[in-house]
Amino acid sequence: MPHLALYTFGVLKSPLADPTPLMDAFYARGEAIYRRISLHPGHLAHAEAAEGDRGTLFEADWGAWGEFAVPAWYGKGRTAETTALAATLSLWTDLRSACEAVYTGLHREALNRRYDWFERTVHPGHVFWWVSEDVTPTWQDGVSRLEHLHEHGPAPHAFTRETAEPKGP
């Protein structure tokens, strides 16, 4: 049975390493959200760096998830001091489980505040696609599909929750 991959990407107003209360609140909330989502029914796995602190996304060892990558439209920093983005890559059993985790509870509360932390953009903030159960999607897979979604709209290999076939291929 196929699994559902989800890549999310957003450009932050300030670097992750910025010591402002606003960024500290974003980071603290993110840790709680990750803990909650990782326990959600249907969650299979998410990309985690082997080691590293906030902001070291580009230098981190992501193992089977591949080298960290971002869409071409990201124009901010790539060092621990200047990185101003939030990205996730995860695997799910199905669309319903992923959407329940993302659009309810703590994550829903964070989404309601997204413009406190994230720049407004014309680019999509997430993309779904189906993978074989023996496949671990890579960061580059997510970037390619998000860029395709932006440039060409939804397709069977790059879609949003609104344009998905809930049962997969």
Coordinates of N, CA and C in Angstrom, one line a residue:
M1 N 0.8 -1.2 0.0 CA 0.0 0.0 0.0 C 0.9 1.2 0.0
P2 N 0.6 2.2 -0.8 CA 1.5 3.4 -0.9 C 1.3 4.3 0.4
H3 N 2.4 5.1 0.6 CA 2.4 6.0 1.7 C 2.3 7.4 1.1
L4 N 1.9 8.3 1.9 CA 1.7 9.7 1.5 C 2.9 10.5 2.0
A5 N 3.6 11.2 1.1 CA 4.6 12.1 1.6 C 4.1 13.6 1.6
L6 N 4.6 14.3 2.6 CA 4.2 15.7 2.7 C 5.4 16.6 3.0
Y7 N 5.6 17.6 2.1 CA 6.7 18.6 2.3 C 6.0 19.9 2.5
T8 N 6.5 20.6 3.5 CA 6.0 22.0 3.8 C 7.2 22.9 3.8
F9 N 6.9 24.2 3.4 CA 8.0 25.1 3.3 C 7.4 26.5 3.5
G10 N 8.1 27.3 4.3 CA 7.8 28.7 4.5 C 9.0 29.6 4.8
V11 N 8.9 30.8 4.4 CA 10.0 31.8 4.6 C 9.7 32.6 5.8
L12 N 10.5 32.5 6.8 CA 10.3 33.2 8.1 C 10.6 34.7 8.0
K13 N 10.0 35.5 8.8 CA 10.3 37.0 8.8 C 11.7 37.3 9.4
S14 N 12.1 36.4 10.3 CA 13.4 36.6 11.0 C 14.1 35.2 11.0
P15 N 15.5 35.3 11.0 CA 16.2 34.0 11.1 C 15.8 33.2 12.3
L16 N 15.9 31.9 12.2 CA 15.6 31.0 13.4 C 16.5 31.3 14.6
A17 N 17.7 31.8 14.3 CA 18.7 32.1 15.4 C 18.4 33.4 16.0
D18 N 17.5 34.2 15.5 CA 17.2 35.5 16.1 C 16.6 35.3 17.5
P19 N 17.2 36.0 18.5 CA 16.8 35.7 19.9 C 15.6 36.5 20.3
T20 N 14.8 37.0 19.4 CA 13.6 37.8 19.8 C 12.5 36.9 20.4
P21 N 11.7 37.4 21.3 CA 10.7 36.6 21.9 C 9.7 35.9 20.8
L22 N 9.5 36.6 19.7 CA 8.6 36.1 18.7 C 9.2 34.8 18.1
M23 N 10.5 34.8 17.8 CA 11.1 33.6 17.2 C 11.3 32.5 18.3
D24 N 11.6 32.9 19.5 CA 11.6 31.9 20.6 C 10.3 31.2 20.7
A25 N 9.2 32.0 20.6 CA 7.9 31.4 20.8 C 7.6 30.5 19.6
F26 N 8.0 30.8 18.4 CA 7.8 30.0 17.2 C 8.6 28.7 17.4
Y27 N 9.8 28.7 17.9 CA 10.6 27.5 18.0 C 10.1 26.6 19.1
A28 N 9.7 27.2 20.2 CA 9.1 26.4 21.4 C 7.8 25.7 20.9
R29 N 7.0 26.4 20.2 CA 5.7 25.9 19.8 C 6.0 24.7 18.8
G30 N 7.0 24.9 17.9 CA 7.3 23.9 17.0 C 7.7 22.6 17.6
E31 N 8.5 22.6 18.7 CA 8.9 21.4 19.4 C 7.7 20.7 19.9
A32 N 6.8 21.4 20.5 CA 5.6 20.7 21.1 C 4.7 20.1 19.9
I33 N 4.6 20.9 18.8 CA 3.8 20.4 17.7 C 4.4 19.1 17.1
Y34 N 5.8 19.1 16.9 CA 6.4 17.9 16.4 C 6.2 16.7 17.3
R35 N 6.3 16.9 18.6 CA 6.0 15.8 19.6 C 4.6 15.2 19.4
R36 N 3.6 16.1 19.3 CA 2.2 15.7 19.2 C 2.0 15.1 17.8
I37 N 2.5 15.6 16.8 CA 2.2 15.1 15.4 C 2.9 13.7 15.3
S38 N 4.1 13.5 15.9 CA 4.7 12.2 15.8 C 3.9 11.1 16.5
L39 N 3.0 11.4 17.3 CA 2.2 10.4 18.0 C 0.8 10.2 17.3
H40 N 0.6 11.1 16.3 CA -0.8 11.0 15.7 C -1.0 9.7 14.9
P41 N -2.1 9.1 15.0 CA -2.4 7.9 14.1 C -2.2 8.3 12.7
G42 N -1.5 7.4 12.0 CA -1.2 7.6 10.6 C 0.1 8.2 10.3
H43 N 0.8 8.8 11.3 CA 2.1 9.3 11.1 C 3.1 8.2 11.1
L44 N 3.9 8.1 10.0 CA 4.9 7.0 9.9 C 6.3 7.5 10.3
A45 N 6.7 8.6 9.8 CA 8.0 9.1 10.1 C 8.2 10.6 9.6
H46 N 9.2 11.3 10.1 CA 9.5 12.6 9.5 C 11.0 12.8 9.5
A47 N 11.5 13.6 8.7 CA 12.9 13.9 8.5 C 13.4 14.5 9.8
E48 N 14.5 13.9 10.3 CA 15.1 14.5 11.5 C 16.6 14.4 11.2
A49 N 17.3 15.5 11.6 CA 18.7 15.6 11.4 C 19.4 14.7 12.5
A50 N 20.5 14.0 12.1 CA 21.2 13.2 13.1 C 21.6 14.0 14.3
E51 N 22.1 15.2 14.1 CA 22.5 16.1 15.1 C 22.2 17.5 14.6
G52 N 22.2 18.5 15.5 CA 22.2 19.9 15.1 C 21.2 20.7 15.9
D53 N 21.5 22.0 15.9 CA 20.6 22.9 16.6 C 19.8 23.7 15.5
R54 N 18.9 24.5 16.0 CA 18.1 25.3 15.0 C 19.0 26.1 14.1
G55 N 18.6 26.1 12.9 CA 19.4 26.9 11.9 C 20.4 26.2 11.1
T56 N 20.8 24.9 11.5 CA 21.8 24.2 10.9 C 21.3 23.2 9.8
L57 N 20.2 23.6 9.2 CA 19.5 22.7 8.3 C 20.3 22.3 7.1
F58 N 21.1 23.2 6.5 CA 21.9 22.9 5.3 C 23.1 22.1 5.6
E59 N 23.6 22.2 6.8 CA 24.8 21.4 7.1 C 24.5 20.1 7.8
A60 N 23.3 19.8 8.1 CA 22.9 18.6 8.9 C 23.0 17.4 8.1
D61 N 23.2 16.3 8.8 CA 23.1 14.9 8.2 C 21.7 14.4 8.3
W62 N 20.9 14.3 7.2 CA 19.5 13.9 7.2 C 19.4 12.4 6.9
G63 N 20.4 11.7 6.8 CA 20.4 10.3 6.5 C 19.6 10.0 5.2
A64 N 18.7 9.0 5.3 CA 17.9 8.6 4.1 C 17.1 9.7 3.5
W65 N 16.8 10.7 4.2 CA 16.0 11.8 3.7 C 16.8 12.7 2.7
G66 N 18.1 12.5 2.6 CA 18.9 13.2 1.6 C 19.4 14.5 2.1
E67 N 20.1 15.2 1.2 CA 20.7 16.5 1.5 C 19.6 17.5 1.6
F68 N 19.6 18.4 2.5 CA 18.6 19.4 2.7 C 18.6 20.3 1.5
A69 N 17.4 20.6 1.0 CA 17.2 21.4 -0.2 C 16.0 22.4 0.0
V70 N 16.0 23.5 -0.7 CA 14.9 24.5 -0.6 C 14.5 24.9 -2.0
P71 N 13.3 25.4 -2.2 CA 12.9 25.9 -3.5 C 13.7 27.0 -4.0
A72 N 13.8 27.2 -5.3 CA 14.6 28.2 -5.9 C 14.2 29.6 -5.5
W73 N 13.0 29.8 -5.1 CA 12.5 31.1 -4.7 C 13.0 31.5 -3.3
Y74 N 13.6 30.6 -2.5 CA 14.2 31.0 -1.2 C 15.4 31.8 -1.4
G75 N 15.4 33.1 -0.9 CA 16.5 33.9 -1.2 C 17.2 34.5 0.1
K76 N 16.9 33.9 1.2 CA 17.6 34.3 2.5 C 18.7 33.4 2.8
G77 N 19.3 33.5 4.0 CA 20.5 32.9 4.4 C 20.5 31.4 4.4
R78 N 21.7 30.9 4.5 CA 21.9 29.4 4.5 C 22.9 29.0 5.7
T79 N 23.2 30.0 6.5 CA 24.1 29.6 7.7 C 23.2 29.6 8.9
A80 N 23.8 29.0 10.0 CA 23.0 28.9 11.3 C 22.5 30.3 11.7
E81 N 23.3 31.4 11.4 CA 22.9 32.7 11.9 C 21.8 33.3 11.0
T82 N 21.7 32.9 9.7 CA 20.9 33.6 8.7 C 19.7 32.8 8.2
T83 N 19.7 31.5 8.4 CA 18.6 30.7 7.9 C 17.2 31.2 8.4
A84 N 16.3 31.5 7.5 CA 15.0 32.1 7.9 C 13.9 31.3 7.1
L85 N 13.8 30.0 7.5 CA 12.8 29.2 6.9 C 12.4 28.1 7.8
A86 N 11.2 27.5 7.5 CA 10.8 26.4 8.2 C 10.3 25.4 7.2
A87 N 10.8 24.1 7.3 CA 10.5 23.1 6.3 C 10.3 21.8 7.0
T88 N 9.4 21.0 6.5 CA 9.2 19.7 7.1 C 9.0 18.7 6.0
L89 N 9.3 17.4 6.2 CA 9.2 16.3 5.3 C 8.7 15.1 6.1
S90 N 7.6 14.6 5.7 CA 7.0 13.5 6.6 C 6.3 12.5 5.7
L91 N 6.1 11.3 6.3 CA 5.4 10.2 5.7 C 4.2 9.8 6.5
W92 N 3.1 9.5 5.8 CA 1.8 9.2 6.4 C 1.1 8.0 5.8
T93 N 0.2 7.4 6.5 CA -0.5 6.3 5.9 C -1.5 6.7 4.9
D94 N -2.1 7.9 5.1 CA -3.2 8.4 4.2 C -3.4 9.9 4.4
L95 N -4.2 10.5 3.5 CA -4.4 11.9 3.5 C -5.2 12.3 4.7
R96 N -6.2 11.6 5.1 CA -7.1 11.9 6.2 C -6.3 12.1 7.5
S97 N -5.4 11.1 7.8 CA -4.6 11.2 9.0 C -3.7 12.4 8.9
A98 N -3.0 12.7 7.8 CA -2.1 13.9 7.7 C -2.9 15.2 7.9
C99 N -4.1 15.3 7.3 CA -4.8 16.5 7.4 C -5.4 16.7 8.8
E100 N -5.8 15.6 9.5 CA -6.2 15.7 10.9 C -5.1 16.2 11.8
A101 N -3.9 15.7 11.6 CA -2.8 16.2 12.4 C -2.4 17.6 12.1
V102 N -2.4 18.0 10.8 CA -2.0 19.4 10.5 C -3.1 20.4 10.7
Y103 N -4.3 20.1 10.5 CA -5.4 21.1 10.6 C -6.2 21.1 11.9
T104 N -5.7 20.4 12.9 CA -6.4 20.4 14.2 C -5.4 20.7 15.3
G105 N -5.9 21.0 16.5 CA -5.0 21.0 17.7 C -4.0 22.1 17.7
L106 N -2.8 21.8 18.2 CA -1.7 22.8 18.3 C -1.3 23.3 17.0
H107 N -1.2 22.4 16.0 CA -0.7 22.9 14.7 C -1.7 23.9 14.1
R108 N -3.0 23.6 14.2 CA -4.0 24.5 13.7 C -3.9 25.9 14.4
E109 N -3.6 25.9 15.7 CA -3.4 27.2 16.4 C -2.2 27.9 15.8
A110 N -1.2 27.2 15.5 CA 0.0 27.8 14.9 C -0.3 28.3 13.5
L111 N -1.1 27.5 12.7 CA -1.4 28.0 11.4 C -2.2 29.3 11.5
N112 N -3.0 29.5 12.5 CA -3.8 30.7 12.7 C -2.9 31.9 12.9
R113 N -1.7 31.7 13.4 CA -0.7 32.7 13.7 C 0.4 32.8 12.6
R114 N 0.3 32.0 11.5 CA 1.4 31.9 10.6 C 2.0 33.2 10.1
Y115 N 1.1 34.3 9.9 CA 1.6 35.5 9.4 C 2.3 36.4 10.5
D116 N 2.3 35.9 11.7 CA 3.2 36.5 12.7 C 4.6 36.1 12.5
W117 N 4.8 34.9 11.9 CA 6.2 34.4 11.8 C 6.6 34.3 10.3
F118 N 5.7 34.1 9.4 CA 6.1 33.8 8.0 C 5.7 35.0 7.1
E119 N 6.5 35.2 6.1 CA 6.2 36.1 5.0 C 5.1 35.6 4.2
R120 N 4.3 36.5 3.7 CA 3.2 36.2 2.8 C 3.9 36.0 1.4
T121 N 3.4 35.0 0.7 CA 4.0 34.6 -0.5 C 2.9 34.1 -1.5
V122 N 3.3 34.1 -2.8 CA 2.4 33.5 -3.8 C 2.7 32.1 -4.0
H123 N 3.7 31.5 -3.4 CA 4.1 30.2 -3.5 C 3.3 29.2 -2.6
P124 N 3.0 28.0 -3.0 CA 2.3 27.1 -2.1 C 3.2 26.8 -0.9
G125 N 2.6 26.5 0.2 CA 3.3 26.2 1.4 C 3.4 24.7 1.7
H126 N 2.7 23.9 0.9 CA 2.8 22.4 1.1 C 2.5 21.7 -0.2
V127 N 3.0 20.4 -0.2 CA 2.7 19.6 -1.4 C 2.6 18.1 -0.8
F128 N 1.7 17.4 -1.3 CA 1.6 16.0 -1.1 C 1.9 15.2 -2.3
W129 N 2.4 13.9 -2.2 CA 2.5 13.0 -3.2 C 2.6 11.6 -2.7
W130 N 2.2 10.6 -3.5 CA 2.2 9.2 -3.1 C 3.6 8.6 -3.4
V131 N 4.1 7.7 -2.5 CA 5.3 7.0 -2.7 C 5.0 5.5 -2.4
S132 N 5.8 4.6 -2.9 CA 5.8 3.2 -2.6 C 6.2 3.1 -1.1
E133 N 5.6 2.0 -0.4 CA 5.9 1.9 1.0 C 7.4 1.7 1.3
D134 N 8.2 1.3 0.4 CA 9.6 1.1 0.6 C 10.4 2.3 0.3
V135 N 9.8 3.4 0.0 CA 10.5 4.6 -0.4 C 10.6 5.7 0.7
T136 N 11.7 6.2 0.9 CA 11.9 7.4 1.8 C 12.0 8.6 0.9
P137 N 11.1 9.5 1.0 CA 11.2 10.7 0.1 C 12.4 11.5 0.6
T138 N 13.0 12.3 -0.4 CA 14.1 13.2 0.0 C 13.7 14.6 0.0
W139 N 14.5 15.4 0.6 CA 14.2 16.9 0.6 C 14.1 17.4 -0.9
Q140 N 15.0 16.9 -1.8 CA 14.9 17.3 -3.2 C 13.6 16.9 -3.8
D141 N 13.1 15.7 -3.5 CA 11.8 15.3 -4.0 C 10.7 16.3 -3.6
G142 N 10.7 16.7 -2.4 CA 9.7 17.7 -1.9 C 9.9 19.0 -2.6
V143 N 11.1 19.5 -2.8 CA 11.3 20.8 -3.5 C 10.8 20.7 -4.9
S144 N 11.2 19.6 -5.6 CA 10.8 19.4 -7.0 C 9.3 19.4 -7.2
R145 N 8.6 18.8 -6.3 CA 7.2 18.7 -6.3 C 6.5 20.0 -6.0
L146 N 7.0 20.7 -5.0 CA 6.5 22.0 -4.6 C 6.7 23.0 -5.8
E147 N 7.8 23.0 -6.4 CA 8.1 23.9 -7.5 C 7.2 23.5 -8.7
H148 N 7.0 22.2 -8.9 CA 6.1 21.8 -10.0 C 4.6 22.3 -9.7
L149 N 4.2 22.1 -8.5 CA 2.9 22.6 -8.1 C 2.7 24.1 -8.3
H150 N 3.7 24.8 -8.0 CA 3.7 26.3 -8.2 C 3.7 26.7 -9.6
E151 N 4.5 26.0 -10.4 CA 4.6 26.4 -11.9 C 3.5 25.8 -12.7
H152 N 2.9 24.6 -12.4 CA 2.0 24.0 -13.3 C 0.6 23.6 -12.6
G153 N 0.5 23.8 -11.3 CA -0.7 23.5 -10.7 C -0.7 22.0 -10.2
P154 N -1.8 21.6 -9.6 CA -1.8 20.2 -9.1 C -1.9 19.2 -10.2
A155 N -1.2 18.1 -9.8 CA -1.2 16.9 -10.7 C -1.1 15.7 -9.8
P156 N -1.3 14.5 -10.4 CA -1.2 13.3 -9.5 C 0.1 13.1 -8.7
H157 N 1.2 13.7 -9.2 CA 2.4 13.6 -8.5 C 2.8 14.8 -7.6
A158 N 1.9 15.8 -7.5 CA 2.1 17.0 -6.7 C 0.8 17.7 -6.5
F159 N 0.2 17.5 -5.3 CA -1.1 18.1 -5.1 C -1.2 18.6 -3.7
T160 N -2.3 19.3 -3.4 CA -2.7 19.8 -2.1 C -3.8 19.0 -1.5
R161 N -4.1 19.3 -0.3 CA -5.3 18.6 0.3 C -6.6 18.8 -0.4
E162 N -6.7 20.0 -1.0 CA -7.9 20.4 -1.7 C -8.0 19.7 -3.1
T163 N -6.9 19.2 -3.6 CA -6.9 18.7 -5.0 C -6.6 17.2 -5.0
A164 N -6.6 16.6 -3.8 CA -6.1 15.2 -3.7 C -7.2 14.1 -3.9
E165 N -6.8 13.0 -4.3 CA -7.6 11.8 -4.3 C -7.3 11.1 -3.0
P166 N -8.2 11.1 -2.0 CA -7.9 10.6 -0.7 C -7.3 9.2 -0.6
K167 N -7.6 8.3 -1.5 CA -7.1 6.9 -1.4 C -5.8 6.6 -2.1
G168 N -5.3 7.6 -2.8 CA -4.0 7.4 -3.5 C -4.2 6.7 -4.8
P169 N -3.0 6.3 -5.4 CA -3.1 5.7 -6.7 C -3.7 4.3 -6.8

